[in-house]
Amino acid sequence: MVATTLLAFYGMGTAALATSVVKLRKRLELSQAKHKSLAGHSRLSRRIAALVPYYDYGEDRFFSSDGAPPEVADRRRQALARLSTLYKARFAETTARTAEARAGISDLQFTDAYRVPFQYRRLVQDALPAAGFAQSSDGVTVTDLDGNRCYDLSGSYGVNLLGYDFYKGAIERGAARVRELGPALGPYHPLIVENATLLKRISGLDEVSFHMSGTEAVMQAVRLARYHTGRSHLVRFCGAYHGWWGDVQPGIGNPVPAHETYTLTDMAEATLRVLRTRRNVACVLVNPLQALHPNASAPSDSSLVDSSRCAHFDKDAYAEWLKRLRQVCTEKNIVLIFDEVFVGFRLAKGGAQDYFGVRADLVTYGKTLGGGLPIGVICGRRDLMKRFRDERPADICFARGTFNAHPYVMAAMNEFLRHLQTPQADALYRDLDRIWNDRAQRLNRSLAAAALPVEVANLSSIFTVCYTRPSRYNWMLQYYLRAEGLALSWIGTGRLIFSLNYSDEDFVAVAERFVAAAKAMQQDGWWWPGPALTDKAIRRTIMKEMIVHRLHFLGRRRSHQPS
Ligand SMILES: Cc1ncc(COP(=O)(O)O)c(C=O)c1O
């Protein structure tokens, strides 16, 4: 009896130990699959973000934060004053209107605050005020309220694929076709049928659902994956943007933790190991834009504190990675979702699936697909798109939206999709990569010939600017570019998005202005090559500053507490 009991205890102990070992191993595998950067550790990054104190550089430190000698700091001071005079004259009306509107439009306050590293913000906002208004667009240009016509490198967040004139036409022609139904919602306008047919053909998938934004499409895609697999977790890759919904934004920016999200390393064996061994993974979200900078967040100038931003696109390596991911997802019944909200229709007519030669189970599209109007779409396998169960009528996967399939949006989309079927569109996609790779290389050759510490990397018509020499002032380039008539989005040189109606002549003009801007910045001393300046040293200095300011803040708080 005693022996039997002992044996039972021994057995239970061994089983518990085995379970713990398995759990521990899985935990370890998960840790190994996290990217070593802060972006790979959502919880930690949020905690650390909460500790970062605000402080700014006064006049002196602003111009010599990299240890530049007084004559260089002076050159910079004079350059900023000159640039400021130019901005205040040239963009007078646009900046005045922006300043007026600022207090009542929270988004304007946000984008305005995040254009440069915060230490420099106050002086930059004073000297180079934001100009958040435009009055017209035409060809590859946008014109501000002062009549300044600039080459548009913002691409309207990626929406502008075919040129603004195309979307103006699509919206007008589309509106005319649905005018009789007007904004009546609920029943569909018949042209939705052609949209669904074309989208199924383009995506190679069985069904389509319409939403109002890319964020909503991603939310529903993940919800469907969870519903059909009965599993809880989504996997996203470090740095990848999938909209602003909490589960896909587990780090900085989201006030609460996302408990059912794993953020894993892109293009890593350790990630595949986790996918093979975890049984709670419902889906893997892939934003193919990350191919340009795997594991790095959207490159914004507000975080451009040094020159460590790097990017390089290797199509074969990324395609190979997607194939391996596809294989593991198939083996483990994990839903593979391509989030093509950004790159859809930009890389190839059939999107990233065609471009990389890998099929997904669900694909989300948005941006340009709306023909210039707001949109989010999911295309997917029939079994995954179903929102109810025949055998369990109360078990549904709810997703509705007042404005889903709005007749005006469907009509503009129809214009876009029909255009894609034309020989003109075929011609546009022919040689697309070669054209944009050549253009990027030409620009790089000009930059190198002028010995400028700048180069671009590109994924087809999406460019990012990298800096080849350690510097604390790279973010200044966005202001020099604007002075040369190049309009960027609020993330600055992090992303330049070209519409495909850029001719060679247009691009040559942009390249000349780009080089001129960089030359002016070089002459003004912002890229002073300090002998001891390294990216590591810059980061170390910033870290020290933050610690000092944090301690100072804590000290002040303590001295204000009642004793
Ligand atoms: C890949 C990707 N997914 C989703 C979204 C969110 O789309 P929206 O801004 O329409 O909500 C974006 C937006 O930039 C995106 O780039």
XYZ file of C-alpha atoms and ligand atoms in Angstrom:
579
model
C 0.000 0.000 0.000
C 2.724 2.425 1.082
C 4.799 1.415 -1.884
C 1.852 2.015 -4.238
C 1.222 5.459 -2.736
C 4.886 6.336 -3.006
C 4.907 5.162 -6.589
C 1.837 7.287 -7.329
C 3.480 10.346 -5.728
C 6.657 9.641 -7.605
C 4.709 9.334 -10.858
C 2.842 12.584 -10.207
C 6.074 14.340 -9.334
C 7.732 13.154 -12.510
C 4.727 14.218 -14.598
C 4.661 17.664 -12.953
C 8.399 18.031 -13.529
C 8.025 17.006 -17.156
C 5.199 19.532 -17.618
C 7.289 22.267 -16.034
C 10.251 21.416 -18.230
C 8.072 21.570 -21.348
C 6.584 24.884 -20.205
C 10.007 26.249 -19.442
C 11.312 25.165 -22.809
C 8.413 26.829 -24.589
C 8.915 29.986 -22.577
C 12.581 29.965 -23.498
C 11.752 29.454 -27.171
C 9.405 32.418 -27.018
C 12.094 34.597 -25.467
C 14.561 33.523 -28.123
C 12.068 34.421 -30.851
C 11.732 37.983 -29.605
C 13.823 40.550 -31.392
C 16.563 41.905 -29.149
C 15.572 45.519 -29.783
C 13.105 47.354 -27.544
C 10.528 47.161 -30.333
C 10.673 43.405 -29.874
C 9.657 43.728 -26.213
C 6.329 45.518 -26.165
C 5.764 45.501 -22.423
C 9.264 46.665 -21.588
C 9.195 49.358 -24.264
C 5.971 50.773 -22.817
C 7.451 50.785 -19.336
C 10.623 52.489 -20.481
C 8.655 55.006 -22.572
C 6.802 56.021 -19.422
C 10.121 56.883 -17.780
C 11.513 59.063 -20.561
C 11.478 62.640 -19.279
C 10.795 65.658 -21.447
C 13.631 68.101 -21.702
C 14.781 70.358 -24.463
C 17.959 71.917 -25.632
C 18.264 75.611 -25.109
C 19.781 77.788 -27.830
C 23.366 76.743 -27.161
C 22.971 73.022 -26.832
C 20.610 72.925 -29.807
C 23.447 73.847 -32.150
C 26.232 71.888 -30.507
C 24.602 68.761 -29.089
C 27.171 66.689 -30.996
C 30.089 68.588 -29.493
C 30.655 70.734 -32.566
C 33.082 73.667 -32.104
C 31.671 77.216 -31.788
C 32.300 78.161 -35.429
C 30.245 75.164 -36.638
C 27.494 75.907 -34.100
C 27.450 79.477 -35.378
C 27.129 78.356 -38.964
C 24.171 76.228 -37.932
C 22.611 79.091 -35.997
C 22.816 81.390 -39.006
C 21.492 78.645 -41.286
C 18.453 78.069 -39.092
C 17.751 81.807 -38.993
C 18.022 81.992 -42.791
C 15.793 78.984 -43.264
C 13.321 80.411 -40.775
C 13.122 83.704 -42.671
C 12.566 81.814 -45.897
C 9.855 79.607 -44.335
C 8.051 82.522 -42.738
C 7.961 84.412 -46.031
C 7.301 81.561 -48.410
C 4.761 79.627 -46.332
C 3.182 82.589 -44.530
C -0.482 81.867 -45.218
C -0.158 78.093 -44.876
C 1.602 78.278 -41.528
C -0.739 80.989 -40.219
C -3.786 78.842 -40.972
C -2.101 75.820 -39.420
C -1.315 77.769 -36.269
C -4.946 78.941 -36.040
C -6.348 75.450 -36.458
C -3.831 73.758 -34.199
C -5.608 74.240 -30.867
C -8.828 72.645 -32.139
C -7.427 69.701 -34.116
C -5.702 67.165 -31.928
C -4.190 65.261 -34.843
C -2.417 68.411 -35.977
C -0.924 68.874 -32.511
C 0.263 65.282 -32.522
C 1.892 65.282 -35.956
C 3.415 68.670 -35.286
C 5.002 67.444 -32.061
C 6.531 64.369 -33.679
C 8.600 65.676 -36.570
C 11.985 65.909 -34.876
C 13.539 64.358 -31.739
C 11.780 66.017 -28.811
C 14.922 67.702 -27.445
C 14.969 69.974 -30.522
C 11.207 70.357 -30.887
C 10.594 73.724 -29.253
C 13.136 75.669 -31.263
C 12.228 73.944 -34.514
C 8.526 74.627 -34.021
C 9.318 78.306 -33.512
C 11.738 78.635 -36.385
C 10.165 76.323 -38.937
C 6.447 76.231 -38.184
C 4.352 73.391 -39.551
C 2.375 73.924 -42.715
C -0.500 71.477 -42.558
C -2.718 72.764 -45.368
C -2.842 72.411 -49.133
C -5.219 73.811 -51.715
C -4.750 71.658 -54.790
C -2.996 68.722 -56.380
C -2.021 68.220 -59.996
C 0.165 65.649 -61.749
C 2.865 64.751 -59.248
C 2.583 67.974 -57.291
C 0.627 69.519 -54.432
C 0.156 73.255 -53.951
C -0.078 74.909 -50.550
C -2.153 77.933 -49.548
C 0.662 80.290 -50.584
C 0.703 78.894 -54.106
C 3.942 76.938 -53.650
C 3.836 73.957 -55.985
C 5.900 71.087 -54.558
C 6.731 67.631 -55.830
C 4.719 65.261 -53.697
C 6.843 62.607 -52.016
C 4.243 61.790 -49.381
C 2.155 59.590 -51.651
C -0.803 60.404 -49.377
C 0.293 57.656 -46.956
C 0.529 55.249 -49.877
C -2.929 55.912 -51.317
C -1.563 57.818 -54.285
C -0.427 55.058 -56.611
C -1.706 56.285 -59.962
C -1.472 60.047 -59.550
C -3.932 62.486 -58.000
C -5.646 63.210 -61.307
C -6.605 59.587 -61.666
C -8.312 59.527 -58.244
C -10.093 62.830 -58.884
C -11.507 61.283 -62.051
C -12.363 58.007 -60.299
C -14.270 59.811 -57.563
C -16.150 62.018 -60.047
C -17.005 59.286 -62.524
C -17.898 56.904 -59.711
C -20.157 59.457 -58.004
C -22.005 59.989 -61.268
C -22.663 56.270 -61.609
C -24.206 55.861 -58.140
C -25.898 59.259 -57.878
C -29.385 57.819 -58.131
C -28.897 55.562 -55.134
C -26.950 58.258 -53.322
C -25.804 57.506 -49.772
C -28.501 54.886 -49.098
C -26.899 52.144 -46.978
C -27.981 48.580 -46.363
C -28.887 47.448 -49.872
C -25.889 47.313 -52.191
C -25.415 49.132 -55.437
C -25.122 46.470 -58.154
C -21.598 47.491 -59.098
C -20.344 45.839 -55.919
C -20.668 42.517 -57.767
C -17.993 43.475 -60.264
C -15.750 44.690 -57.443
C -16.066 41.343 -55.688
C -15.423 39.444 -58.921
C -12.324 41.439 -59.762
C -10.963 41.266 -56.223
C -11.416 37.505 -56.131
C -9.562 37.232 -59.418
C -6.746 39.512 -58.314
C -6.289 37.876 -54.916
C -6.952 34.308 -56.063
C -9.229 33.923 -53.040
C -12.890 32.932 -52.702
C -14.705 35.710 -50.888
C -14.521 39.396 -50.104
C -15.679 41.633 -47.254
C -15.752 45.424 -47.276
C -14.773 47.686 -44.379
C -14.062 51.344 -43.827
C -10.342 51.378 -43.150
C -7.280 49.209 -43.227
C -7.348 49.009 -39.432
C -10.879 47.582 -39.487
C -9.993 45.063 -42.185
C -7.065 43.800 -40.108
C -9.256 43.627 -36.970
C -11.767 41.474 -38.758
C -9.148 39.273 -40.410
C -7.635 38.492 -37.007
C -11.065 37.951 -35.457
C -11.962 35.480 -38.209
C -8.711 33.615 -37.685
C -9.408 33.346 -33.954
C -12.997 32.259 -34.567
C -12.129 29.494 -36.970
C -9.055 28.132 -35.241
C -10.415 28.468 -31.710
C -7.006 29.844 -30.719
C -6.242 33.078 -28.980
C -2.960 34.557 -30.157
C -1.887 36.550 -33.136
C 1.725 36.766 -34.187
C 3.009 40.002 -35.630
C 6.564 40.810 -36.550
C 8.723 43.270 -34.748
C 8.327 46.775 -36.175
C 5.408 45.960 -38.463
C 2.496 48.380 -38.614
C -0.990 46.984 -39.058
C -3.137 49.966 -38.074
C -3.798 51.363 -34.655
C -6.056 48.714 -33.127
C -4.735 47.594 -29.717
C -3.969 43.948 -30.481
C -1.712 44.836 -33.400
C -0.035 47.683 -31.556
C 1.088 46.134 -28.310
C 3.950 48.529 -27.599
C 4.318 52.291 -27.405
C 1.139 54.063 -28.470
C -1.278 51.697 -26.761
C -2.051 52.496 -23.104
C -2.917 48.882 -22.208
C -0.991 45.668 -22.780
C -2.073 43.330 -25.563
C -2.139 39.992 -23.799
C -2.915 37.903 -26.838
C -0.240 39.140 -29.175
C 3.210 37.693 -29.716
C 5.688 40.068 -31.314
C 8.355 37.885 -32.888
C 11.490 38.389 -34.937
C 10.987 38.684 -38.658
C 13.019 36.348 -40.867
C 14.230 34.206 -37.975
C 14.466 30.487 -37.390
C 13.493 30.948 -33.747
C 10.137 32.348 -34.852
C 9.390 29.286 -36.947
C 10.235 27.152 -33.910
C 7.633 28.982 -31.821
C 5.029 28.606 -34.554
C 5.739 24.881 -34.694
C 5.460 24.325 -30.960
C 2.813 26.738 -29.597
C -0.726 25.524 -29.890
C -2.421 28.861 -29.211
C -1.399 30.717 -32.372
C -4.411 31.615 -34.527
C -2.684 33.670 -37.192
C 0.489 35.286 -38.421
C 0.254 38.820 -39.768
C 2.724 39.852 -42.431
C 3.167 43.409 -43.656
C 5.355 42.927 -46.738
C 6.609 46.505 -46.463
C 8.882 45.171 -43.701
C 10.935 43.521 -46.436
C 12.642 46.915 -46.759
C 13.608 47.066 -43.093
C 12.845 43.802 -41.266
C 12.288 44.196 -37.514
C 12.491 47.986 -37.610
C 9.543 50.264 -36.943
C 8.279 52.765 -39.491
C 11.303 55.017 -39.922
C 10.155 58.394 -38.663
C 12.364 61.477 -38.347
C 11.118 62.080 -34.808
C 13.206 59.091 -33.723
C 16.145 59.944 -35.945
C 18.530 60.649 -33.091
C 21.563 59.172 -34.822
C 22.421 57.532 -38.153
C 21.593 53.947 -37.284
C 18.525 53.802 -39.534
C 19.283 51.182 -42.135
C 17.326 49.534 -44.879
C 18.012 47.102 -47.661
C 15.630 45.082 -49.777
C 16.518 41.526 -50.752
C 13.587 40.151 -52.706
C 14.843 36.564 -52.897
C 15.611 36.338 -49.188
C 12.213 37.720 -48.221
C 10.381 35.465 -50.688
C 12.243 32.481 -49.267
C 11.254 33.508 -45.748
C 7.597 33.842 -46.749
C 7.694 30.388 -48.316
C 8.996 28.870 -45.117
C 6.420 30.754 -43.101
C 3.717 29.501 -45.451
C 4.888 25.952 -44.966
C 4.839 26.106 -41.173
C 1.434 27.822 -41.142
C 0.030 25.103 -43.389
C 1.509 22.328 -41.236
C 0.123 23.848 -38.015
C -3.207 25.167 -39.328
C -2.197 28.712 -38.552
C -3.931 31.328 -40.684
C -1.423 33.282 -42.760
C -2.617 36.847 -43.268
C -0.894 39.185 -45.701
C -1.651 42.736 -44.709
C -1.344 44.431 -48.078
C -3.068 47.626 -47.020
C 0.130 49.493 -47.851
C 1.838 47.550 -50.600
C -1.205 46.044 -52.343
C -1.217 47.019 -56.041
C 2.039 48.931 -55.631
C 4.465 46.054 -56.178
C 2.449 44.101 -58.730
C -1.086 43.944 -60.025
C -1.643 40.770 -58.030
C -0.093 42.369 -54.949
C 2.560 40.932 -52.662
C 1.223 37.411 -53.164
C 2.196 37.580 -56.826
C 5.299 39.634 -56.266
C 6.824 37.170 -53.792
C 5.139 34.072 -55.212
C 3.485 33.028 -51.935
C -0.239 32.591 -51.304
C -1.900 33.725 -48.079
C -5.136 32.495 -46.491
C -6.498 35.971 -45.902
C -5.338 39.201 -47.514
C -6.221 42.705 -46.374
C -6.191 45.628 -48.801
C -6.979 49.304 -48.370
C -5.628 52.743 -49.222
C -5.395 52.977 -53.035
C -8.081 50.348 -53.605
C -10.765 52.863 -52.575
C -10.071 54.908 -55.705
C -9.290 57.857 -53.453
C -11.946 57.195 -50.791
C -11.552 55.402 -47.411
C -11.508 51.627 -47.590
C -10.479 48.339 -46.042
C -11.064 44.983 -47.686
C -10.462 41.362 -46.803
C -10.171 38.641 -49.403
C -10.057 35.140 -48.059
C -10.598 31.423 -48.254
C -14.302 30.570 -48.072
C -13.982 28.462 -44.912
C -12.213 31.314 -43.108
C -14.517 34.118 -44.244
C -17.694 32.523 -42.898
C -19.067 34.430 -39.882
C -21.468 31.847 -38.492
C -21.698 28.118 -37.978
C -24.500 26.093 -39.543
C -24.538 23.671 -36.636
C -24.305 26.296 -33.826
C -26.460 29.302 -34.751
C -25.580 31.400 -31.698
C -21.830 31.100 -32.263
C -21.056 33.934 -34.643
C -18.117 36.143 -35.579
C -19.686 39.550 -35.720
C -18.416 42.247 -38.066
C -20.657 44.942 -39.422
C -20.101 48.641 -39.986
C -22.506 51.430 -40.870
C -20.497 52.623 -43.825
C -19.280 49.271 -45.144
C -19.740 49.020 -48.916
C -20.827 52.668 -49.195
C -22.051 53.208 -52.777
C -19.661 56.113 -53.446
C -16.678 54.134 -52.184
C -17.711 51.075 -54.171
C -18.026 53.212 -57.287
C -14.603 54.848 -56.908
C -13.156 51.387 -56.193
C -14.803 50.082 -59.333
C -13.075 52.787 -61.369
C -9.763 51.776 -59.825
C -10.288 48.050 -60.407
C -11.468 48.554 -63.972
C -8.438 50.680 -64.669
C -6.230 47.844 -63.466
C -7.656 45.667 -66.258
C -6.523 48.023 -69.015
C -3.423 47.636 -71.213
C -2.363 51.022 -69.842
C -2.172 49.526 -66.352
C -0.292 46.484 -67.667
C 2.249 48.845 -69.173
C 2.606 50.610 -65.847
C 3.557 47.409 -64.041
C 5.954 46.286 -66.744
C 9.545 46.805 -65.607
C 8.315 48.620 -62.519
C 11.110 47.440 -60.233
C 13.787 48.114 -62.796
C 12.533 51.647 -63.317
C 12.469 52.474 -59.608
C 15.694 50.649 -58.810
C 17.408 52.600 -61.591
C 16.013 55.851 -60.271
C 17.136 55.070 -56.720
C 20.609 54.142 -57.957
C 20.873 57.298 -60.049
C 19.985 59.398 -57.034
C 22.517 57.513 -54.934
C 25.223 58.061 -57.536
C 24.535 61.810 -57.507
C 24.648 61.892 -53.712
C 27.885 59.925 -53.657
C 29.444 62.108 -56.384
C 28.767 65.144 -54.200
C 30.272 63.318 -51.186
C 27.044 63.674 -49.225
C 26.459 61.341 -46.255
C 23.028 60.310 -47.499
C 21.685 57.440 -49.552
C 18.290 55.947 -50.287
C 17.093 52.348 -50.111
C 13.955 51.318 -51.936
C 11.287 48.705 -52.269
C 10.064 49.504 -55.745
C 8.519 53.019 -55.532
C 8.820 53.234 -51.725
C 12.052 54.906 -50.631
C 13.636 55.486 -47.260
C 16.556 57.805 -46.600
C 19.576 56.449 -44.742
C 22.537 58.377 -43.408
C 26.050 57.130 -43.824
C 27.886 59.176 -41.201
C 27.006 59.440 -37.496
C 25.028 62.610 -36.897
C 22.486 64.036 -34.481
C 20.941 66.365 -37.064
C 19.772 64.148 -39.923
C 16.168 65.182 -39.207
C 17.050 68.688 -40.485
C 17.103 67.321 -44.026
C 13.283 67.297 -44.167
C 13.327 71.109 -43.843
C 15.957 71.587 -46.516
C 13.972 69.317 -48.821
C 10.856 71.385 -48.309
C 12.793 74.552 -49.035
C 13.695 72.921 -52.364
C 10.032 72.283 -53.143
C 9.768 68.646 -52.077
C 6.714 67.824 -49.949
C 7.132 65.014 -47.408
C 4.653 63.471 -44.995
C 4.976 64.125 -41.274
C 7.386 61.223 -40.807
C 9.855 63.151 -42.933
C 12.684 61.350 -44.674
C 11.656 58.024 -43.152
C 9.483 57.271 -46.123
C 9.194 58.813 -49.557
C 6.352 57.374 -51.592
C 6.259 58.007 -55.314
C 3.165 57.731 -57.443
C 3.665 55.719 -60.591
C 2.885 58.681 -62.840
C 6.311 60.144 -62.052
C 8.059 60.507 -65.411
C 11.822 60.292 -65.779
C 11.917 64.096 -66.096
C 9.923 64.492 -62.881
C 12.267 62.163 -61.071
C 15.355 63.930 -62.410
C 13.915 67.204 -61.091
C 13.276 65.605 -57.683
C 16.775 64.116 -57.606
C 18.366 67.481 -58.440
C 16.422 69.202 -55.685
C 17.237 66.405 -53.271
C 20.960 66.740 -53.921
C 20.740 70.538 -53.707
C 18.987 70.268 -50.331
C 21.589 67.860 -48.979
C 24.432 70.059 -50.261
C 22.948 73.095 -48.516
C 22.620 71.117 -45.312
C 26.204 69.945 -45.612
C 27.459 73.490 -46.205
C 25.534 74.715 -43.188
C 27.514 72.373 -40.971
C 24.808 70.015 -39.735
C 26.856 67.002 -40.805
C 30.026 68.139 -39.083
C 32.189 64.999 -38.885
C 33.157 65.009 -35.219
C 36.180 62.733 -34.738
C 34.645 61.005 -31.698
C 31.119 60.920 -33.036
C 29.698 57.422 -33.344
C 26.080 56.281 -33.216
C 26.881 54.465 -30.000
C 28.395 57.576 -28.427
C 25.345 59.617 -29.457
C 22.977 57.124 -27.858
C 25.103 57.001 -24.732
C 24.972 60.797 -24.426
C 21.194 60.805 -24.813
C 20.863 58.052 -22.223
C 22.933 60.073 -19.755
C 20.831 63.176 -20.392
C 17.678 61.231 -19.767
C 18.945 59.774 -16.515
C 20.015 63.209 -15.294
C 16.650 64.756 -16.190
C 14.738 61.869 -14.667
C 16.661 62.157 -11.406
C 16.152 65.894 -11.462
C 12.419 65.397 -11.992
C 12.196 62.879 -9.135
C 14.185 65.195 -6.885
C 11.855 68.089 -7.663
C 8.812 65.956 -7.003
C 10.170 64.836 -3.656
C 10.973 68.384 -2.576
C 7.382 69.404 -3.373
C 5.881 66.629 -1.295
C 4.566 67.723 2.116
C 6.886 66.486 4.855
C 0.058 47.574 -43.514
C -1.012 48.448 -42.969
N -2.067 47.877 -42.370
C -3.071 48.618 -41.866
C -3.041 49.985 -41.930
C -4.169 50.801 -41.362
O -4.931 51.332 -42.390
P -5.857 52.608 -42.103
O -4.956 53.746 -41.848
O -6.667 52.746 -43.359
O -6.695 52.251 -40.925
C -1.959 50.626 -42.537
C -1.884 52.090 -42.599
O -0.893 52.693 -42.889
C -0.916 49.839 -43.065
O 0.157 50.391 -43.641
